[in-house]
Amino acid sequence: MKAISQRLLKVASFVPDGARLLDVGSDHAYLPIYLTQQGCISFALAGEVVEGPFQSAQKNVQDEQLTDKIEVRLASGLAAFEPADQIDTIVIAGMGGRLIAEILENGRAKLPHISRLILQPNNCQDEVRSWLAEHGFQIVAEDILLEAGKYYEIIVAEEGQAALTAQEKRFGPYLVKEKSAIFQDKWQQELKKLELALARIPEKNRDERSAMSQKIQEIKEVLHVSK
Ligand code: SAM
């Protein structure tokens, strides 16, 4: 049985038992293989848009003798599945938030039958949350972890309406409430970065300085840092 990263393990923990899963951008098919070997899911599609990673996903599924449970398809985003596949859960992990939002937008017509989205944007998490809030999805869980020096956020969404404040979009509605140690470390680091960036902006660039100060202030409010 293959060992997978802490990040993918955490993503896997949000996949419902018995799910019919589409893993978008499944370069090695590690997640579908892990979930199938654990007996957690009944069927998976591993979708990959680039030929090389597609072939490596196919090879791994064959090597693990799981071709009856995992189908690897060369396709972009949600084009990897058809209604007949009866997919109910979609994972999109390890990509930029803008790309994830774009994949969701391009595949919008296919989303009404999906009961859960599990998204792990490497950056621009606010764009993913905004897209969800504007398209009839509510965030039902979030998590944050640190692995190999990088912070990863996981966003789980289901059908439903829930408006998000600007603060919730940037920091995450659940993450900002929980304020875990990892969350605080992430935003402390970001705070330091932005303060350094602010110091480098010339006094005459008032608008730029003010936008940066605003971003800094928002982090301080969340972390309860005075001034
Ligand atoms: N999901 C895996 C993970 O989290 O470890 C792999 C992440 S890898 C960095 C991103 C993969 O997504 C790449 O293999 C890339 O080719 C694929 N990808 C990017 N855009 C895609 C799209 N529109 N549809 C399917 N796959 C895509």
XYZ file of N, CA and C and ligand atoms in Angstrom:
708
model
N 0.837 -1.199 0.000
C 0.000 0.000 0.000
C 0.879 1.260 0.000
N 0.564 2.191 -0.894
C 1.401 3.397 -1.016
C 1.171 4.374 0.130
N 2.265 5.007 0.598
C 2.110 6.062 1.600
C 1.833 7.362 0.846
N 0.904 8.149 1.337
C 0.653 9.427 0.675
C 0.961 10.569 1.642
N 1.065 11.782 1.094
C 1.446 12.938 1.907
C 0.379 13.238 2.965
N 0.796 13.953 4.004
C -0.162 14.390 5.044
C -1.262 15.230 4.415
N -0.864 16.029 3.428
C -1.831 16.896 2.743
C -2.923 16.058 2.071
N -2.503 15.029 1.312
C -3.512 14.207 0.633
C -4.303 13.358 1.625
N -3.640 12.954 2.724
C -4.363 12.197 3.764
C -5.502 13.034 4.334
N -5.196 14.314 4.572
C -6.198 15.221 5.129
C -7.340 15.425 4.126
N -6.972 15.590 2.853
C -7.991 15.719 1.799
C -8.863 14.458 1.808
N -8.201 13.299 1.875
C -8.913 12.014 1.844
C -9.914 11.895 2.994
N -9.561 12.490 4.142
C -10.432 12.335 5.321
C -11.794 13.009 5.121
N -11.914 13.875 4.130
C -13.193 14.548 3.877
C -14.031 13.847 2.800
N -13.499 12.776 2.227
C -14.254 12.055 1.195
C -15.244 11.121 1.899
N -16.547 11.262 1.604
C -17.536 10.419 2.302
C -17.368 8.932 1.955
N -17.677 8.084 2.907
C -17.621 6.629 2.686
C -18.520 6.246 1.519
N -17.995 5.390 0.663
C -18.804 4.883 -0.446
C -18.932 5.859 -1.604
N -18.168 6.952 -1.565
C -18.290 7.979 -2.614
C -17.932 7.436 -3.988
N -18.507 8.086 -4.999
C -18.054 7.899 -6.386
C -17.306 9.192 -6.719
N -16.007 9.066 -6.773
C -15.121 10.232 -6.738
C -14.524 10.598 -8.099
N -14.465 11.894 -8.364
C -13.617 12.394 -9.462
C -12.476 13.165 -8.821
N -11.248 12.769 -9.117
C -10.064 13.506 -8.664
C -9.521 14.260 -9.874
N -9.684 15.576 -9.852
C -9.252 16.401 -10.996
C -7.776 16.758 -10.825
N -6.974 16.497 -11.846
C -5.544 16.780 -11.761
C -4.876 15.703 -10.932
N -5.092 14.444 -11.366
C -4.688 13.290 -10.554
C -3.379 12.738 -11.106
N -2.298 13.523 -10.978
C -1.078 13.195 -11.728
C -0.499 11.796 -11.487
N -0.604 11.268 -10.259
C -0.128 9.900 -10.018
C -1.262 8.976 -9.590
N -2.458 9.545 -9.524
C -3.641 8.814 -9.035
C -3.441 8.340 -7.592
N -2.576 9.004 -6.833
C -2.303 8.574 -5.458
C -3.559 8.593 -4.585
N -4.345 9.652 -4.713
C -5.521 9.780 -3.846
C -6.567 8.692 -4.138
N -6.968 8.509 -5.418
C -7.925 7.433 -5.697
C -7.382 6.055 -5.298
N -6.078 5.839 -5.502
C -5.502 4.527 -5.144
C -5.584 4.335 -3.632
N -5.195 5.344 -2.887
C -5.229 5.241 -1.424
C -6.656 4.963 -0.943
N -7.612 5.757 -1.430
C -9.000 5.626 -0.943
C -9.599 4.268 -1.326
N -9.219 3.770 -2.490
C -9.741 2.474 -2.928
C -9.134 1.362 -2.069
N -7.823 1.453 -1.837
C -7.168 0.413 -1.033
C -7.671 0.409 0.406
N -8.082 1.588 0.884
C -8.631 1.667 2.246
C -10.079 1.173 2.289
N -10.664 0.934 1.128
C -12.066 0.486 1.067
C -13.045 1.619 1.334
N -12.587 2.868 1.149
C -13.441 4.021 1.480
C -14.400 4.383 0.359
N -14.018 4.130 -0.891
C -14.853 4.604 -1.999
C -15.247 3.433 -2.891
N -16.351 3.630 -3.646
C -16.794 2.518 -4.467
C -16.253 2.606 -5.895
N -15.928 3.840 -6.328
C -15.436 4.009 -7.703
C -14.730 5.340 -7.800
N -13.695 5.415 -8.651
C -13.040 6.720 -8.845
C -12.648 6.928 -10.294
N -12.746 8.177 -10.688
C -12.189 8.625 -11.953
C -10.992 9.495 -11.608
N -9.863 9.232 -12.244
C -8.699 10.092 -12.073
C -8.583 10.885 -13.367
N -8.854 12.178 -13.296
C -8.819 13.017 -14.501
C -7.512 13.783 -14.561
N -6.892 13.781 -15.723
C -5.611 14.502 -15.862
C -5.537 15.056 -17.282
N -5.119 16.328 -17.376
C -5.146 17.003 -18.682
C -3.823 16.890 -19.432
N -2.757 16.541 -18.739
C -1.443 16.479 -19.392
C -1.045 15.011 -19.611
N -0.542 14.742 -20.820
C -0.259 13.360 -21.236
C 0.679 12.596 -20.274
N 1.816 13.218 -19.898
C 2.805 12.532 -19.047
C 2.203 12.098 -17.704
N 1.633 13.052 -16.939
C 0.997 12.686 -15.672
C -0.167 11.704 -15.854
N -0.889 11.827 -16.969
C -1.994 10.897 -17.260
C -1.449 9.478 -17.358
N -0.310 9.349 -18.084
C 0.273 8.015 -18.247
C 0.800 7.478 -16.925
N 1.360 8.373 -16.108
C 1.881 7.877 -14.826
C 0.720 7.453 -13.914
N -0.406 8.177 -13.991
C -1.593 7.766 -13.210
C -2.080 6.398 -13.687
N -2.110 6.228 -15.015
C -2.582 4.960 -15.578
C -1.692 3.796 -15.145
N -0.389 4.044 -15.192
C 0.576 2.992 -14.832
C 0.404 2.602 -13.359
N 0.256 3.611 -12.502
C 0.115 3.311 -11.065
C -1.149 2.501 -10.784
N -2.237 2.858 -11.462
C -3.500 2.130 -11.252
C -3.346 0.681 -11.740
N -2.665 0.513 -12.867
C -2.432 -0.849 -13.391
C -1.532 -1.631 -12.438
N -0.439 -1.002 -11.988
C 0.506 -1.684 -11.084
C -0.189 -2.146 -9.808
N -1.145 -1.351 -9.341
C -1.864 -1.707 -8.102
C -3.052 -2.636 -8.386
N -3.235 -2.994 -9.653
C -4.332 -3.881 -10.089
C -5.698 -3.362 -9.663
N -5.883 -2.079 -9.942
C -7.149 -1.458 -9.531
C -7.947 -0.939 -10.732
N -7.662 -1.469 -11.924
C -8.309 -0.914 -13.126
C -9.830 -1.146 -13.120
N -10.303 -2.095 -12.310
C -11.768 -2.299 -12.251
C -12.449 -1.265 -11.344
N -11.660 -0.578 -10.525
C -12.254 0.382 -9.572
C -11.888 1.833 -9.864
N -10.779 2.027 -10.614
C -10.331 3.392 -10.916
C -10.125 3.522 -12.426
N -10.794 4.492 -13.005
C -10.608 4.745 -14.428
C -9.831 6.049 -14.594
N -8.791 6.019 -15.389
C -7.978 7.223 -15.613
C -8.375 7.813 -16.962
N -8.720 9.087 -16.959
C -9.148 9.720 -18.214
C -8.320 10.965 -18.515
N -7.971 11.108 -19.781
C -7.241 12.298 -20.237
C -8.293 13.358 -20.564
N -8.440 14.323 -19.679
C -9.495 15.327 -19.880
C -9.208 16.536 -19.011
N -9.780 17.660 -19.428
C -9.608 18.886 -18.646
C -10.764 19.067 -17.668
N -10.427 19.286 -16.425
C -11.421 19.617 -15.397
C -12.584 18.648 -15.335
N -13.788 19.217 -15.276
C -14.974 18.391 -15.071
C -15.441 17.689 -16.343
N -14.742 17.958 -17.472
C -15.049 17.227 -18.711
C -14.695 15.745 -18.546
N -13.994 15.402 -17.469
C -13.588 13.998 -17.258
C -14.760 13.080 -16.932
N -15.908 13.636 -16.542
C -17.013 12.722 -16.206
C -18.294 13.060 -16.960
N -19.134 12.012 -17.061
C -20.443 12.107 -17.710
C -21.485 11.735 -16.671
N -22.754 12.107 -16.898
C -23.794 11.748 -15.927
C -23.805 10.245 -15.608
N -23.522 9.418 -16.633
C -23.562 7.957 -16.431
C -22.541 7.494 -15.388
N -21.502 8.273 -15.138
C -20.490 7.882 -14.141
C -21.008 8.031 -12.705
N -22.101 8.755 -12.568
C -22.722 8.967 -11.235
C -21.734 9.447 -10.181
N -20.893 10.373 -10.598
C -19.933 10.966 -9.652
C -20.708 11.813 -8.646
N -20.374 11.673 -7.355
C -21.053 12.501 -6.340
C -20.081 13.383 -5.546
N -18.777 13.119 -5.692
C -17.777 13.859 -4.908
C -16.624 14.252 -5.831
N -16.218 15.495 -5.726
C -15.098 15.950 -6.568
C -13.991 16.510 -5.680
N -12.771 16.064 -5.953
C -11.580 16.638 -5.301
C -10.794 17.409 -6.356
N -10.414 18.634 -6.019
C -9.465 19.379 -6.873
C -8.389 19.895 -5.917
N -7.211 19.291 -5.988
C -6.178 19.595 -4.992
C -4.844 19.899 -5.658
N -4.046 20.690 -4.931
C -2.664 20.924 -5.352
C -2.510 21.887 -6.516
N -3.489 22.760 -6.691
C -3.405 23.763 -7.776
C -3.668 25.137 -7.197
N -3.422 26.154 -8.008
C -3.720 27.508 -7.568
C -5.225 27.717 -7.442
N -5.609 28.616 -6.547
C -7.034 28.871 -6.319
C -7.748 29.412 -7.536
N -7.024 30.204 -8.327
C -7.659 30.777 -9.529
C -8.002 29.676 -10.517
N -7.071 28.730 -10.677
C -7.308 27.612 -11.604
C -8.469 26.751 -11.094
N -8.523 26.532 -9.787
C -9.628 25.725 -9.236
C -10.966 26.412 -9.519
N -11.018 27.729 -9.291
C -12.269 28.463 -9.545
C -12.626 28.395 -11.037
N -11.607 28.459 -11.885
C -11.830 28.387 -13.347
C -12.383 27.012 -13.743
N -11.823 25.960 -13.138
C -12.289 24.598 -13.445
C -13.756 24.450 -13.024
N -14.091 24.994 -11.853
C -15.475 24.916 -11.374
C -16.399 25.718 -12.296
N -15.940 26.896 -12.678
C -16.749 27.752 -13.545
C -17.006 27.064 -14.896
N -15.953 26.501 -15.477
C -16.105 25.845 -16.786
C -16.989 24.604 -16.711
N -17.048 23.982 -15.530
C -17.832 22.751 -15.404
C -19.143 22.954 -14.661
N -19.517 24.204 -14.491
C -20.694 24.567 -13.677
C -21.939 23.744 -13.953
N -22.190 23.502 -15.258
C -23.413 22.801 -15.656
C -23.461 21.394 -15.060
N -22.302 20.846 -14.691
C -22.285 19.461 -14.194
C -22.374 19.381 -12.674
N -22.374 20.517 -12.012
C -22.278 20.502 -10.545
C -23.573 20.176 -9.785
N -24.751 20.398 -10.386
C -25.973 20.150 -9.593
C -26.084 18.738 -8.994
N -25.434 17.747 -9.593
C -25.564 16.389 -9.041
C -24.429 16.032 -8.078
N -23.593 17.000 -7.793
C -22.436 16.723 -6.929
C -22.798 17.070 -5.493
N -22.588 16.138 -4.579
C -22.974 16.448 -3.199
C -21.833 17.061 -2.391
N -20.592 16.870 -2.811
C -19.497 17.465 -2.030
C -18.293 17.823 -2.918
N -17.770 19.010 -2.665
C -16.522 19.441 -3.317
C -15.447 19.518 -2.239
N -14.286 18.949 -2.519
C -13.169 19.040 -1.565
C -12.022 19.709 -2.321
N -11.712 20.929 -1.908
C -10.801 21.759 -2.686
C -9.574 22.094 -1.855
N -8.417 21.990 -2.475
C -7.190 22.327 -1.736
C -6.360 23.259 -2.612
N -6.706 24.554 -2.562
C -5.943 25.535 -3.337
C -4.610 25.848 -2.672
N -3.542 25.927 -3.487
C -2.220 26.244 -2.919
C -2.073 27.733 -2.619
N -2.928 28.545 -3.253
C -2.898 30.000 -3.022
C -4.261 30.570 -3.435
N -4.432 31.867 -3.338
C -5.689 32.536 -3.749
C -6.933 31.799 -3.218
N -6.862 31.408 -1.945
C -8.003 30.695 -1.345
C -9.256 31.559 -1.375
N -9.070 32.885 -1.287
C -10.223 33.790 -1.295
C -11.007 33.682 -2.604
N -10.311 33.426 -3.712
C -11.016 33.328 -4.996
C -11.892 32.075 -5.043
N -11.412 31.020 -4.409
C -12.204 29.785 -4.360
C -13.451 30.011 -3.483
N -13.231 30.626 -2.324
C -14.377 30.850 -1.421
C -15.392 31.778 -2.065
N -14.925 32.811 -2.771
C -15.844 33.733 -3.437
C -16.663 32.985 -4.483
N -15.976 32.161 -5.273
C -16.689 31.419 -6.314
C -17.777 30.539 -5.683
N -17.436 29.858 -4.616
C -18.406 28.965 -3.960
C -19.619 29.758 -3.485
N -19.359 30.874 -2.807
C -20.457 31.670 -2.239
C -21.354 32.235 -3.340
N -20.760 32.523 -4.488
C -21.551 33.115 -5.583
C -22.262 32.069 -6.429
N -21.984 30.804 -6.195
C -22.565 29.778 -7.065
C -23.314 28.691 -6.306
N -23.914 29.067 -5.182
C -24.804 28.130 -4.493
C -24.106 27.024 -3.733
N -22.884 27.284 -3.265
C -22.215 26.295 -2.406
C -21.888 26.928 -1.075
N -22.104 26.174 -0.013
C -21.686 26.686 1.286
C -20.534 25.829 1.827
N -19.634 26.516 2.492
C -18.492 25.808 3.062
C -18.973 25.086 4.324
N -18.683 23.783 4.403
C -19.157 23.010 5.553
C -18.005 22.594 6.479
N -16.796 22.706 5.988
C -15.634 22.384 6.837
C -14.384 22.970 6.190
N -13.389 23.204 7.029
C -12.090 23.662 6.521
C -11.009 23.071 7.405
N -9.817 23.008 6.843
C -8.678 22.571 7.649
C -7.433 23.263 7.121
N -6.428 23.300 7.971
C -5.155 23.889 7.549
C -4.046 23.012 8.105
N -3.020 22.789 7.308
C -1.897 21.992 7.816
C -0.593 22.536 7.269
N 0.464 22.141 7.943
C 1.813 22.548 7.552
C 2.569 21.279 7.202
N 3.097 21.243 5.982
C 3.884 20.077 5.592
C 5.076 20.559 4.777
N 6.252 20.063 5.125
C 7.489 20.434 4.418
C 7.603 21.945 4.251
N 7.272 22.671 5.327
C 7.457 24.128 5.310
C 6.382 24.900 4.568
N 5.333 24.210 4.089
C 4.269 24.918 3.361
C 2.939 24.769 4.082
N 2.156 25.845 4.050
C 0.819 25.808 4.637
C -0.173 25.423 3.552
N -1.088 24.522 3.904
C -2.119 24.104 2.950
C -3.492 24.268 3.585
N -4.404 24.852 2.826
C -5.782 24.982 3.312
C -6.682 24.039 2.514
N -7.623 23.435 3.217
C -8.584 22.540 2.565
C -9.980 23.114 2.802
N -10.760 23.196 1.737
C -12.100 23.788 1.817
C -13.101 22.739 1.338
N -14.073 22.432 2.186
C -15.084 21.430 1.834
C -16.406 22.157 1.658
N -17.079 21.934 0.527
C -18.326 22.662 0.264
C -19.412 21.721 -0.221
N -20.647 22.096 0.139
C -21.827 21.353 -0.321
C -22.848 22.367 -0.798
N -23.878 21.854 -1.495
C -24.900 22.754 -2.013
C -25.527 23.543 -0.868
N -25.758 24.819 -1.080
C -26.386 25.631 -0.034
C -25.989 27.082 -0.191
N -26.726 27.937 0.480
C -26.452 29.370 0.374
C -25.828 29.862 1.666
N -24.729 30.556 1.583
C -24.157 31.195 2.767
C -23.264 32.333 2.311
N -23.703 33.553 2.605
C -22.884 34.706 2.215
C -21.629 34.725 3.088
N -20.535 35.191 2.520
C -19.284 35.272 3.276
C -18.852 36.728 3.370
N -18.356 37.133 4.519
C -17.798 38.480 4.655
C -16.421 38.489 3.977
N -15.899 39.698 3.759
C -14.569 39.806 3.147
C -13.543 39.086 4.024
N -13.712 39.207 5.340
C -12.775 38.535 6.256
C -12.862 37.010 6.104
N -14.101 36.504 6.010
C -14.262 35.051 5.869
C -13.688 34.551 4.542
N -13.816 35.363 3.488
C -13.260 34.942 2.196
C -11.731 34.841 2.275
N -11.126 35.792 2.930
C -9.656 35.794 2.977
C -9.102 34.750 3.947
N -9.745 34.658 5.123
C -9.144 33.808 6.172
C -9.851 32.459 6.328
N -11.050 32.339 5.762
C -11.808 31.098 5.887
C -12.769 31.163 7.055
N -14.076 30.913 6.813
C -15.069 31.067 7.880
C -14.825 30.155 9.086
N -14.369 28.945 8.832
C -14.102 28.012 9.945
C -12.712 28.263 10.530
N -11.743 28.482 9.644
C -10.359 28.659 10.103
C -10.234 29.888 10.988
N -10.947 30.963 10.616
C -10.825 32.200 11.387
C -11.495 32.070 12.757
N -12.508 31.208 12.834
C -13.150 30.977 14.142
C -12.252 30.125 15.028
N -11.719 29.093 14.412
C -10.925 28.124 15.184
C -9.571 28.717 15.607
N -8.973 29.488 14.723
C -7.655 30.106 14.985
C -6.653 29.107 15.568
N -6.454 28.028 14.864
C -5.505 27.010 15.330
C -4.090 27.588 15.349
N -3.179 26.882 16.001
C -1.791 27.356 16.076
C -1.202 27.472 14.664
N -1.530 26.535 13.798
C -0.986 26.560 12.431
C -1.525 27.772 11.667
N -2.819 28.033 11.851
C -3.440 29.212 11.230
C -2.720 30.486 11.697
N -2.494 30.575 13.009
C -1.844 31.776 13.545
C -0.419 31.920 13.007
N 0.297 30.790 12.911
C 1.665 30.847 12.372
C 1.652 31.329 10.927
N 0.720 30.783 10.145
C 0.645 31.173 8.736
C 0.469 32.685 8.617
N -0.485 33.232 9.381
C -0.798 34.653 9.213
C 0.244 35.548 9.892
N 0.954 35.026 10.904
C 2.078 35.784 11.476
C 3.157 35.951 10.407
N 3.416 34.858 9.694
C 4.438 34.916 8.628
C 4.029 35.882 7.533
N 2.752 35.795 7.152
C 2.231 36.677 6.105
C 2.325 38.135 6.546
N 2.022 38.349 7.820
C 2.088 39.697 8.388
C 3.508 40.261 8.246
N 4.491 39.457 8.628
C 5.891 39.908 8.528
C 6.246 40.241 7.076
N 5.810 39.372 6.159
C 6.109 39.582 4.732
C 5.518 40.906 4.249
N 4.257 41.136 4.625
C 3.576 42.347 4.149
C 4.160 43.597 4.797
N 4.601 43.475 6.055
C 5.216 44.645 6.705
C 6.533 45.014 6.012
N 7.287 43.994 5.628
C 8.534 44.256 4.879
C 8.214 44.898 3.534
N 7.168 44.362 2.889
C 6.776 44.904 1.574
C 6.336 46.361 1.712
N 5.598 46.657 2.781
C 5.119 48.027 3.004
C 6.307 48.986 3.178
N 7.307 48.512 3.912
C 8.472 49.365 4.170
C 9.208 49.716 2.875
N 9.034 48.857 1.859
C 9.736 49.101 0.589
C 8.926 49.983 -0.373
N 7.683 50.274 -0.034
C 6.868 51.105 -0.943
C 7.155 52.583 -0.656
N 7.577 53.344 -1.659
C 7.903 54.762 -1.437
C 6.709 55.531 -0.878
N 7.011 56.514 -0.019
C 5.976 57.333 0.631
C 5.019 57.953 -0.384
N 5.562 58.293 -1.564
C 4.718 58.983 -2.557
C 3.628 58.067 -3.160
N 3.822 56.765 -3.091
C 2.795 55.840 -3.634
C 1.705 55.616 -2.592
N 0.947 56.655 -2.360
C -0.005 56.622 -1.246
C -1.050 55.518 -1.353
N -1.611 55.354 -2.572
C -2.679 54.358 -2.731
C -2.153 52.950 -2.455
N -0.959 52.710 -2.996
C -0.351 51.385 -2.831
C -0.081 51.118 -1.346
N 0.439 52.136 -0.663
C 0.740 51.992 0.770
C -0.539 51.772 1.565
N -1.561 52.504 1.169
C -2.802 52.387 1.933
C -3.452 51.007 1.732
N -3.380 50.478 0.490
C -3.937 49.138 0.243
C -3.160 48.097 1.057
N -1.835 48.248 1.107
C -1.004 47.298 1.851
C -1.273 47.412 3.355
N -1.417 48.655 3.831
C -1.694 48.855 5.262
C -3.027 48.214 5.642
N -3.975 48.317 4.730
C -5.298 47.723 4.975
C -5.188 46.200 5.130
N -4.428 45.597 4.218
C -4.235 44.135 4.273
C -3.582 43.739 5.594
N -2.609 44.549 6.019
C -1.885 44.282 7.261
C -2.835 44.412 8.457
N -3.636 45.473 8.422
C -4.567 45.724 9.520
C -5.553 44.563 9.686
N -6.003 44.039 8.545
C -6.967 42.916 8.593
C -6.337 41.705 9.298
N -5.079 41.457 9.009
C -4.409 40.319 9.661
C -4.284 40.596 11.160
N -3.920 41.817 11.512
C -3.764 42.149 12.939
C -5.081 41.979 13.689
N -6.159 42.369 13.023
C -7.468 42.213 13.681
C -7.760 40.741 13.967
N -7.469 39.908 12.975
C -7.736 38.483 13.135
C -6.843 37.870 14.214
N -5.597 38.310 14.247
C -4.646 37.748 15.222
C -4.698 38.476 16.564
N -5.543 39.491 16.637
C -5.644 40.320 17.852
C -4.296 40.933 18.219
N -3.585 41.420 17.195
C -2.315 42.111 17.454
C -2.648 43.581 17.614
N -2.153 44.214 18.691
C -2.500 45.638 18.852
C -1.549 46.487 18.030
N -2.091 47.427 17.305
C -1.428 48.430 16.443
C -0.447 47.856 15.459
N -3.951 16.569 -7.301
C -2.603 16.107 -7.068
C -2.144 16.485 -5.696
O -2.839 17.267 -5.044
O -1.083 16.007 -5.271
C -1.657 16.639 -8.143
C -1.341 18.086 -8.036
S -0.364 18.604 -9.421
C 0.574 19.854 -8.745
C -1.563 19.387 -10.427
C -2.013 18.504 -11.571
O -3.204 19.057 -12.128
C -1.000 18.444 -12.705
O -0.731 17.103 -12.998
C -1.700 19.143 -13.874
O -1.377 18.605 -15.112
C -3.160 18.910 -13.536
N -4.111 19.874 -14.103
C -3.958 21.208 -14.236
N -5.050 21.745 -14.800
C -5.921 20.726 -15.025
C -7.209 20.635 -15.600
N -7.842 21.694 -16.067
N -7.786 19.421 -15.667
C -7.158 18.322 -15.212
N -5.927 18.347 -14.660
C -5.313 19.520 -14.583
